[in-house]
mmCIF file of C-alpha atoms in Angstrom:
data_model
loop_
_atom_site.group_PDB
_atom_site.id
_atom_site.type_symbol
_atom_site.label_atom_id
_atom_site.label_comp_id
_atom_site.label_asym_id
_atom_site.label_seq_id
_atom_site.Cartn_x
_atom_site.Cartn_y
_atom_site.Cartn_z
ATOM 1 C CA MET A 1 6.343 20.268 -12.171
ATOM 2 C CA SER A 2 4.132 19.072 -9.416
ATOM 3 C CA SER A 3 5.609 17.865 -6.179
ATOM 4 C CA PRO A 4 4.423 14.369 -4.552
ATOM 5 C CA GLN A 5 3.954 13.854 -0.989
ATOM 6 C CA ALA A 6 7.325 13.364 0.270
ATOM 7 C CA GLY A 7 6.481 10.498 2.199
ATOM 8 C CA ILE A 8 5.777 8.323 -0.793
ATOM 9 C CA PHE A 9 9.276 8.420 -0.943
ATOM 10 C CA THR A 10 10.885 8.664 2.508
ATOM 11 C CA GLU A 11 13.323 6.342 3.807
ATOM 12 C CA GLY A 12 14.320 5.341 7.190
ATOM 13 C CA ASN A 13 11.401 5.469 9.341
ATOM 14 C CA THR A 14 10.758 2.341 11.696
ATOM 15 C CA HIS A 15 7.237 2.983 12.709
ATOM 16 C CA PHE A 16 4.091 3.403 10.970
ATOM 17 C CA TYR A 17 0.604 3.572 11.632
ATOM 18 C CA TYR A 18 -1.956 3.440 8.839
ATOM 19 C CA LEU A 19 -6.045 4.983 9.166
ATOM 20 C CA GLU A 20 -9.000 4.310 6.947
ATOM 21 C CA TYR A 21 -12.243 6.289 6.946
ATOM 22 C CA GLN A 22 -15.422 6.129 5.161
ATOM 23 C CA LEU A 23 -17.213 9.471 5.083
ATOM 24 C CA GLN A 24 -20.332 9.602 6.770
ATOM 25 C CA PRO A 25 -23.049 10.859 3.620
ATOM 26 C CA ASP A 26 -24.239 13.974 6.049
ATOM 27 C CA ALA A 27 -20.846 15.621 5.986
ATOM 28 C CA THR A 28 -20.899 18.556 3.814
ATOM 29 C CA THR A 29 -17.545 18.774 1.180
ATOM 30 C CA ASP A 30 -16.829 22.180 3.347
ATOM 31 C CA ASP A 31 -16.395 20.409 6.194
ATOM 32 C CA VAL A 32 -14.788 17.562 4.978
ATOM 33 C CA ARG A 33 -12.110 19.689 3.127
ATOM 34 C CA ARG A 34 -11.840 21.803 6.660
ATOM 35 C CA ALA A 35 -10.833 18.283 8.280
ATOM 36 C CA ILE A 36 -8.512 17.530 6.246
ATOM 37 C CA ALA A 37 -6.896 21.103 6.156
ATOM 38 C CA SER A 38 -6.292 21.093 10.385
ATOM 39 C CA ALA A 39 -4.588 17.350 9.534
ATOM 40 C CA LEU A 40 -2.375 18.675 7.187
ATOM 41 C CA ALA A 41 -1.778 21.825 9.403
ATOM 42 C CA PHE A 42 -0.975 19.837 12.401
ATOM 43 C CA GLN A 43 1.729 17.448 9.822
ATOM 44 C CA GLY A 44 3.395 20.674 9.352
ATOM 45 C CA GLU A 45 4.214 21.044 13.244
ATOM 46 C CA SER A 46 5.084 17.201 13.357
ATOM 47 C CA THR A 47 8.173 15.475 12.927
ATOM 48 C CA ALA A 48 6.131 12.926 11.204
ATOM 49 C CA GLU A 49 5.332 12.274 7.466
ATOM 50 C CA THR A 50 1.650 12.072 6.368
ATOM 51 C CA VAL A 51 0.657 10.850 3.163
ATOM 52 C CA ILE A 52 -2.718 11.530 2.448
ATOM 53 C CA ALA A 53 -4.829 9.206 -0.466
ATOM 54 C CA PHE A 54 -8.603 9.406 -1.660
ATOM 55 C CA GLY A 55 -10.498 6.673 -2.721
ATOM 56 C CA LYS A 56 -12.598 7.464 -6.402
ATOM 57 C CA ASP A 57 -15.931 8.496 -4.249
ATOM 58 C CA ALA A 58 -14.224 11.050 -1.567
ATOM 59 C CA TRP A 59 -11.889 12.585 -4.052
ATOM 60 C CA ASP A 60 -15.482 13.355 -6.833
ATOM 61 C CA ARG A 61 -16.866 14.454 -3.802
ATOM 62 C CA VAL A 62 -13.960 17.410 -3.102
ATOM 63 C CA ASN A 63 -12.806 17.860 -6.385
ATOM 64 C CA PRO A 64 -15.703 17.244 -9.168
ATOM 65 C CA ALA A 65 -13.892 18.837 -11.702
ATOM 66 C CA TRP A 66 -11.387 15.960 -12.799
ATOM 67 C CA HIS A 67 -9.866 12.717 -11.334
ATOM 68 C CA PRO A 68 -7.029 10.844 -12.994
ATOM 69 C CA GLU A 69 -7.619 8.513 -15.808
ATOM 70 C CA GLY A 70 -8.706 5.245 -14.638
ATOM 71 C CA LEU A 71 -9.117 6.017 -11.164
ATOM 72 C CA ARG A 72 -12.160 3.683 -9.463
ATOM 73 C CA PRO A 73 -12.625 1.374 -6.479
ATOM 74 C CA PHE A 74 -11.670 -1.539 -5.577
ATOM 75 C CA SER A 75 -13.365 -4.587 -7.042
ATOM 76 C CA SER A 76 -13.034 -7.988 -5.691
ATOM 77 C CA LEU A 77 -11.059 -10.966 -7.298
ATOM 78 C CA ALA A 78 -11.954 -14.480 -7.572
ATOM 79 C CA GLY A 79 -8.502 -16.415 -7.550
ATOM 80 C CA VAL A 80 -7.982 -20.451 -7.688
ATOM 81 C CA ASP A 81 -8.234 -22.694 -4.864
ATOM 82 C CA GLY A 82 -10.406 -20.941 -3.275
ATOM 83 C CA CYS A 83 -8.460 -17.772 -3.097
ATOM 84 C CA SER A 84 -10.189 -14.638 -2.871
ATOM 85 C CA VAL A 85 -9.558 -10.738 -2.491
ATOM 86 C CA PRO A 86 -11.976 -8.729 -1.231
ATOM 87 C CA SER A 87 -12.905 -5.520 -1.582
ATOM 88 C CA THR A 88 -13.027 -2.966 1.175
ATOM 89 C CA GLN A 89 -13.196 0.291 -0.599
ATOM 90 C CA ARG A 90 -12.937 3.248 2.158
ATOM 91 C CA ASP A 91 -12.570 7.265 1.417
ATOM 92 C CA LEU A 92 -9.506 8.536 3.020
ATOM 93 C CA LEU A 93 -6.504 6.719 3.626
ATOM 94 C CA PHE A 94 -3.793 8.637 6.279
ATOM 95 C CA TRP A 95 -0.274 6.846 6.421
ATOM 96 C CA ILE A 96 1.769 8.105 9.679
ATOM 97 C CA GLN A 97 5.321 7.761 9.508
ATOM 98 C CA SER A 98 8.421 8.560 11.929
ATOM 99 C CA ARG A 99 11.104 7.076 13.733
ATOM 100 C CA ARG A 100 8.788 6.980 17.282
ATOM 101 C CA ARG A 101 5.848 5.175 17.965
ATOM 102 C CA ASP A 102 4.552 7.732 20.587
ATOM 103 C CA VAL A 103 4.888 10.827 17.708
ATOM 104 C CA ASN A 104 2.807 8.297 14.663
ATOM 105 C CA MET A 105 0.288 8.250 17.971
ATOM 106 C CA GLN A 106 -0.153 11.538 18.826
ATOM 107 C CA VAL A 107 -0.462 12.526 15.011
ATOM 108 C CA ALA A 108 -2.986 9.707 14.568
ATOM 109 C CA LEU A 109 -4.927 11.183 17.586
ATOM 110 C CA ALA A 110 -4.688 14.646 16.398
ATOM 111 C CA ILE A 111 -5.905 13.374 12.508
ATOM 112 C CA HIS A 112 -8.783 11.634 14.504
ATOM 113 C CA SER A 113 -10.301 13.864 16.275
ATOM 114 C CA PHE A 114 -10.797 16.076 13.159
ATOM 115 C CA MET A 115 -12.027 13.182 10.875
ATOM 116 C CA ARG A 116 -14.386 12.017 13.336
ATOM 117 C CA MET A 117 -16.755 14.530 12.892
ATOM 118 C CA VAL A 118 -16.961 13.846 9.262
ATOM 119 C CA GLY A 119 -15.891 10.150 8.437
ATOM 120 C CA THR A 120 -16.259 7.035 10.379
ATOM 121 C CA LEU A 121 -13.106 4.918 11.585
ATOM 122 C CA LYS A 122 -12.464 1.124 9.173
ATOM 123 C CA LEU A 123 -8.891 0.660 9.859
ATOM 124 C CA ASP A 124 -6.880 1.728 12.917
ATOM 125 C CA LEU A 125 -3.356 -0.117 12.635
ATOM 126 C CA ALA A 126 -0.224 0.002 13.982
ATOM 127 C CA GLY A 127 2.697 -1.042 11.627
ATOM 128 C CA PHE A 128 6.617 -1.333 12.619
ATOM 129 C CA GLN A 129 10.124 -1.997 11.090
ATOM 130 C CA TYR A 130 11.076 -5.802 11.651
ATOM 131 C CA LEU A 131 14.371 -6.738 12.031
ATOM 132 C CA ASP A 132 16.571 -5.760 8.793
ATOM 133 C CA SER A 133 12.963 -4.509 7.137
ATOM 134 C CA ARG A 134 11.919 -7.856 6.982
ATOM 135 C CA ASP A 135 8.378 -9.416 6.688
ATOM 136 C CA LEU A 136 7.003 -11.412 9.518
ATOM 137 C CA ILE A 137 7.602 -14.610 7.641
ATOM 138 C CA GLY A 138 11.628 -13.858 8.376
ATOM 139 C CA PHE A 139 12.609 -12.334 3.898
ATOM 140 C CA ILE A 140 13.330 -9.026 3.485
ATOM 141 C CA ASP A 141 10.835 -6.718 2.097
ATOM 142 C CA GLY A 142 10.939 -4.598 -1.128
ATOM 143 C CA THR A 143 14.364 -6.232 -2.298
ATOM 144 C CA ALA A 144 13.270 -5.144 -5.981
ATOM 145 C CA ASN A 145 12.167 -2.140 -5.411
ATOM 146 C CA PRO A 146 13.184 0.451 -8.043
ATOM 147 C CA LYS A 147 15.773 3.507 -7.096
ATOM 148 C CA GLU A 148 15.490 6.857 -7.530
ATOM 149 C CA ASP A 149 14.441 8.123 -10.764
ATOM 150 C CA LYS A 150 13.759 4.984 -11.676
ATOM 151 C CA ALA A 151 10.946 4.726 -8.448
ATOM 152 C CA ARG A 152 9.745 8.071 -9.564
ATOM 153 C CA GLU A 153 8.881 7.112 -12.903
ATOM 154 C CA ALA A 154 7.284 3.755 -11.801
ATOM 155 C CA ALA A 155 4.969 5.478 -8.534
ATOM 156 C CA LEU A 156 3.998 8.790 -10.082
ATOM 157 C CA ILE A 157 1.483 10.182 -12.793
ATOM 158 C CA PRO A 158 3.234 11.769 -15.597
ATOM 159 C CA GLU A 159 3.879 15.524 -16.486
ATOM 160 C CA GLY A 160 1.224 15.962 -19.147
ATOM 161 C CA GLN A 161 -1.548 13.986 -17.426
ATOM 162 C CA ALA A 162 -4.530 14.480 -14.826
ATOM 163 C CA GLY A 163 -3.463 13.836 -11.572
ATOM 164 C CA ALA A 164 0.627 14.152 -12.960
ATOM 165 C CA GLY A 165 2.906 14.259 -9.430
ATOM 166 C CA GLY A 166 0.541 12.113 -7.667
ATOM 167 C CA SER A 167 0.623 8.874 -7.544
ATOM 168 C CA PHE A 168 -2.292 5.801 -7.828
ATOM 169 C CA VAL A 169 -2.360 3.206 -4.689
ATOM 170 C CA LEU A 170 -3.216 -0.183 -3.376
ATOM 171 C CA SER A 171 -3.211 -0.999 0.341
ATOM 172 C CA GLN A 172 -4.224 -4.418 1.572
ATOM 173 C CA GLN A 173 -4.132 -5.987 4.989
ATOM 174 C CA TRP A 174 -2.835 -9.225 4.440
ATOM 175 C CA VAL A 175 -3.522 -11.968 7.664
ATOM 176 C CA HIS A 176 -0.109 -14.553 8.089
ATOM 177 C CA ASN A 177 -0.340 -18.280 9.064
ATOM 178 C CA LEU A 178 3.080 -18.148 10.350
ATOM 179 C CA PRO A 179 2.596 -21.957 12.085
ATOM 180 C CA ALA A 180 1.697 -22.958 8.066
ATOM 181 C CA PHE A 181 4.706 -20.963 6.954
ATOM 182 C CA ASN A 182 7.131 -21.638 9.380
ATOM 183 C CA SER A 183 6.687 -25.699 9.327
ATOM 184 C CA LEU A 184 8.070 -25.609 5.604
ATOM 185 C CA SER A 185 11.733 -26.249 5.709
ATOM 186 C CA GLN A 186 13.995 -23.316 4.890
ATOM 187 C CA SER A 187 14.488 -24.313 1.108
ATOM 188 C CA GLU A 188 10.751 -25.096 0.574
ATOM 189 C CA GLN A 189 9.947 -21.372 2.151
ATOM 190 C CA GLU A 190 12.915 -20.089 -0.436
ATOM 191 C CA ARG A 191 11.033 -21.808 -3.081
ATOM 192 C CA VAL A 192 7.849 -20.044 -1.633
ATOM 193 C CA VAL A 193 9.048 -16.702 -2.491
ATOM 194 C CA GLY A 194 11.415 -16.671 -4.817
ATOM 195 C CA ARG A 195 14.424 -15.394 -2.687
ATOM 196 C CA THR A 196 17.210 -16.794 -0.057
ATOM 197 C CA LYS A 197 16.529 -16.043 3.469
ATOM 198 C CA PRO A 198 19.419 -15.356 5.160
ATOM 199 C CA ASP A 199 20.533 -12.414 2.268
ATOM 200 C CA SER A 200 17.711 -12.209 -0.215
ATOM 201 C CA ILE A 201 19.193 -13.639 -3.529
ATOM 202 C CA GLU A 202 17.020 -14.181 -6.478
ATOM 203 C CA LEU A 203 16.902 -17.663 -7.387
ATOM 204 C CA GLU A 204 17.789 -18.723 -10.963
ATOM 205 C CA GLY A 205 17.199 -21.387 -13.258
ATOM 206 C CA ASP A 206 15.166 -24.768 -12.394
ATOM 207 C CA ALA A 207 15.803 -23.443 -8.247
ATOM 208 C CA MET A 208 13.051 -20.676 -9.425
ATOM 209 C CA PRO A 209 9.535 -22.114 -9.522
ATOM 210 C CA PRO A 210 6.734 -20.325 -11.682
ATOM 211 C CA THR A 211 4.581 -20.324 -8.595
ATOM 212 C CA SER A 212 7.181 -18.059 -6.266
ATOM 213 C CA HIS A 213 6.087 -15.169 -5.632
ATOM 214 C CA VAL A 214 9.103 -13.215 -7.450
ATOM 215 C CA SER A 215 7.819 -15.217 -10.386
ATOM 216 C CA ARG A 216 4.427 -13.754 -10.330
ATOM 217 C CA THR A 217 5.315 -10.501 -9.129
ATOM 218 C CA ASP A 218 8.547 -9.630 -10.938
ATOM 219 C CA TYR A 219 6.625 -8.976 -14.695
ATOM 220 C CA LYS A 220 7.453 -7.727 -18.147
ATOM 221 C CA GLU A 221 5.055 -6.855 -20.696
ATOM 222 C CA ASN A 222 6.239 -6.292 -24.149
ATOM 223 C CA GLY A 223 9.662 -6.175 -22.862
ATOM 224 C CA LYS A 224 8.931 -3.479 -20.107
ATOM 225 C CA ALA A 225 9.067 -4.310 -16.194
ATOM 226 C CA LEU A 226 5.784 -3.286 -14.792
ATOM 227 C CA LYS A 227 7.392 -2.012 -11.353
ATOM 228 C CA ILE A 228 5.521 -0.370 -8.614
ATOM 229 C CA VAL A 229 7.053 1.598 -5.496
ATOM 230 C CA ARG A 230 5.761 -0.877 -2.281
ATOM 231 C CA ARG A 231 6.597 0.805 0.888
ATOM 232 C CA SER A 232 4.644 -2.420 3.213
ATOM 233 C CA ALA A 233 5.167 -2.999 6.877
ATOM 234 C CA PRO A 234 4.162 -6.023 9.432
ATOM 235 C CA TYR A 235 1.825 -5.222 11.694
ATOM 236 C CA GLY A 236 0.084 -7.411 14.718
ATOM 237 C CA THR A 237 0.025 -8.796 18.015
ATOM 238 C CA VAL A 238 0.614 -12.802 18.741
ATOM 239 C CA ALA A 239 -2.789 -13.274 18.061
ATOM 240 C CA GLU A 240 -3.013 -12.648 14.922
ATOM 241 C CA HIS A 241 -0.172 -10.525 12.527
ATOM 242 C CA GLY A 242 0.681 -10.257 9.204
ATOM 243 C CA LEU A 243 1.430 -7.485 6.687
ATOM 244 C CA TYR A 244 0.091 -3.904 5.377
ATOM 245 C CA PHE A 245 0.604 -3.871 1.897
ATOM 246 C CA LEU A 246 0.947 -0.580 0.689
ATOM 247 C CA ALA A 247 2.189 0.516 -2.942
ATOM 248 C CA PHE A 248 2.405 2.924 -5.375
ATOM 249 C CA SER A 249 1.831 3.103 -9.006
ATOM 250 C CA CYS A 250 1.608 5.615 -11.976
ATOM 251 C CA ASP A 251 -1.497 3.577 -13.193
ATOM 252 C CA LEU A 252 -3.903 1.036 -11.942
ATOM 253 C CA TYR A 253 -2.960 -1.430 -14.076
ATOM 254 C CA ARG A 254 0.128 -2.281 -12.993
ATOM 255 C CA PHE A 255 -1.969 -3.247 -9.492
ATOM 256 C CA GLN A 256 -4.138 -5.231 -11.813
ATOM 257 C CA VAL A 257 -2.010 -7.646 -13.431
ATOM 258 C CA LEU A 258 0.594 -8.125 -10.352
ATOM 259 C CA LEU A 259 -3.144 -9.331 -8.465
ATOM 260 C CA GLU A 260 -4.677 -11.294 -11.465
ATOM 261 C CA ARG A 261 -0.946 -13.329 -11.412
ATOM 262 C CA MET A 262 -0.781 -13.831 -8.104
ATOM 263 C CA PHE A 263 -4.288 -15.227 -7.455
ATOM 264 C CA GLY A 264 -3.933 -17.701 -10.785
ATOM 265 C CA VAL A 265 -6.590 -15.192 -12.965
ATOM 266 C CA SER A 266 -4.604 -14.412 -15.606
ATOM 267 C CA GLY A 267 -4.596 -17.229 -18.326
ATOM 268 C CA ASP A 268 -0.985 -19.464 -17.899
ATOM 269 C CA GLY A 269 -2.245 -21.848 -15.488
ATOM 270 C CA ASP A 270 0.349 -20.615 -12.618
ATOM 271 C CA SER A 271 -0.175 -19.004 -9.358
ATOM 272 C CA ASP A 272 1.546 -17.410 -6.212
ATOM 273 C CA HIS A 273 1.884 -20.269 -3.341
ATOM 274 C CA LEU A 274 2.513 -17.580 -0.808
ATOM 275 C CA ILE A 275 -1.367 -16.716 -0.583
ATOM 276 C CA ARG A 276 -1.433 -20.725 0.708
ATOM 277 C CA TYR A 277 -0.019 -19.127 4.015
ATOM 278 C CA SER A 278 -1.479 -15.394 3.797
ATOM 279 C CA GLN A 279 -4.834 -13.727 2.846
ATOM 280 C CA PRO A 280 -5.824 -10.450 2.074
ATOM 281 C CA VAL A 281 -8.728 -8.726 4.498
ATOM 282 C CA THR A 282 -8.717 -5.686 2.900
ATOM 283 C CA SER A 283 -8.383 -4.080 -0.362
ATOM 284 C CA SER A 284 -8.431 -0.344 -1.661
ATOM 285 C CA TYR A 285 -7.768 1.644 -4.642
ATOM 286 C CA TRP A 286 -6.678 5.078 -3.928
ATOM 287 C CA PHE A 287 -5.284 8.715 -5.428
ATOM 288 C CA ALA A 288 -2.594 10.164 -3.256
ATOM 289 C CA PRO A 289 -2.435 13.721 -4.714
ATOM 290 C CA SER A 290 0.919 16.152 -5.425
ATOM 291 C CA ARG A 291 1.224 18.823 -2.719
ATOM 292 C CA GLU A 292 0.019 21.616 -4.769
ATOM 293 C CA VAL A 293 -3.139 19.702 -5.577
ATOM 294 C CA LEU A 294 -3.599 18.606 -1.727
ATOM 295 C CA MET A 295 -3.010 21.765 -0.672
ATOM 296 C CA GLN A 296 -5.317 23.336 -3.453
ATOM 297 C CA VAL A 297 -8.182 21.010 -3.124
ATOM 298 C CA CYS A 298 -8.319 21.388 1.069
ATOM 299 C CA SER A 299 -8.142 25.040 1.262
#
C-alpha cells in the first residue's frame, strides 16, 4: 500500500510557507530531478514537513510513463457578477509547515537554492495560524473537514488507480476586502458564511441562505458528500492579506463542482456571497504523489 506525504494530514503546526515554481524550458529532466532530490534530502534533516506537488506538465516531464487519470492544468472560470477565477498554473509547489517561522524560512531558502537553477519563483508566500485557527474574516476555517479514515478517503487516490496514495491538489491565493466584510453586522456576516462567528455552529433552516459559503460548498451528489480536505492558512500584511486556499482530493471533479457552485455557474442560479468580499488571484491544480513514488521519480 502506498503512503501519502505525511504533511497532508499533519495537524498542530502554526507557520506555513508556500513556494510555486515554473520550470525553465532549458532545464534538463535530470537537473529537475536532482533539484527535487536535494530538497527532499534537506527536508529529512529539518523539523519542518514539506509536501511537494507537480502540475501536469511538470509531472509528465519527470515521469512520462503515466499520470493520474484526470490530471490537467487549471482552466480559468468566468463567474456571475463579473467575478472570475484566473488560471496561473505553475509547475512545482512546495508547502512547508512547522511550529516555527524561522525553521520554515531555513527550509524555504534551502529549497530555493536548489530550485533556482531549474525554475523561476512565481509565488513566495508565508502563512500563519490566526488566533484559534480562524480566517482573517474572523470565522474558524476548516470546521467541516472530514477526520481520520474519512479524511484519507476524501483526500487520497484509491488503491488500484494510477497515483494511488497520492492526492490531487487545488491551491489558490485569495485577497480579502476586510473593510467591506467588516462593515457588515455580525448576523449579516454569519449569513454570508453559514456559521455562527464565535463558535462555528452551522446555521439551520430558514437562517441558512442558499447563497452562504456553507450552502455552496457542503454538497452531496446522489446522496454522497463530495468532501475535500482543506489545509488553508491566512497570509499577508496590513496592506494586502487573505487566505492561501490549499485542499486535497481523491479526484479533480470535486474541486470543479465546488468552484462552479461558488461562482454561480452550476445551473441552480445561486452563487457564494463570500466571493463579494474575497477574490482569487492565483489558481493551480497539482498532483502530490505518494512518498514511494516521489522517492522513485526523484532518485
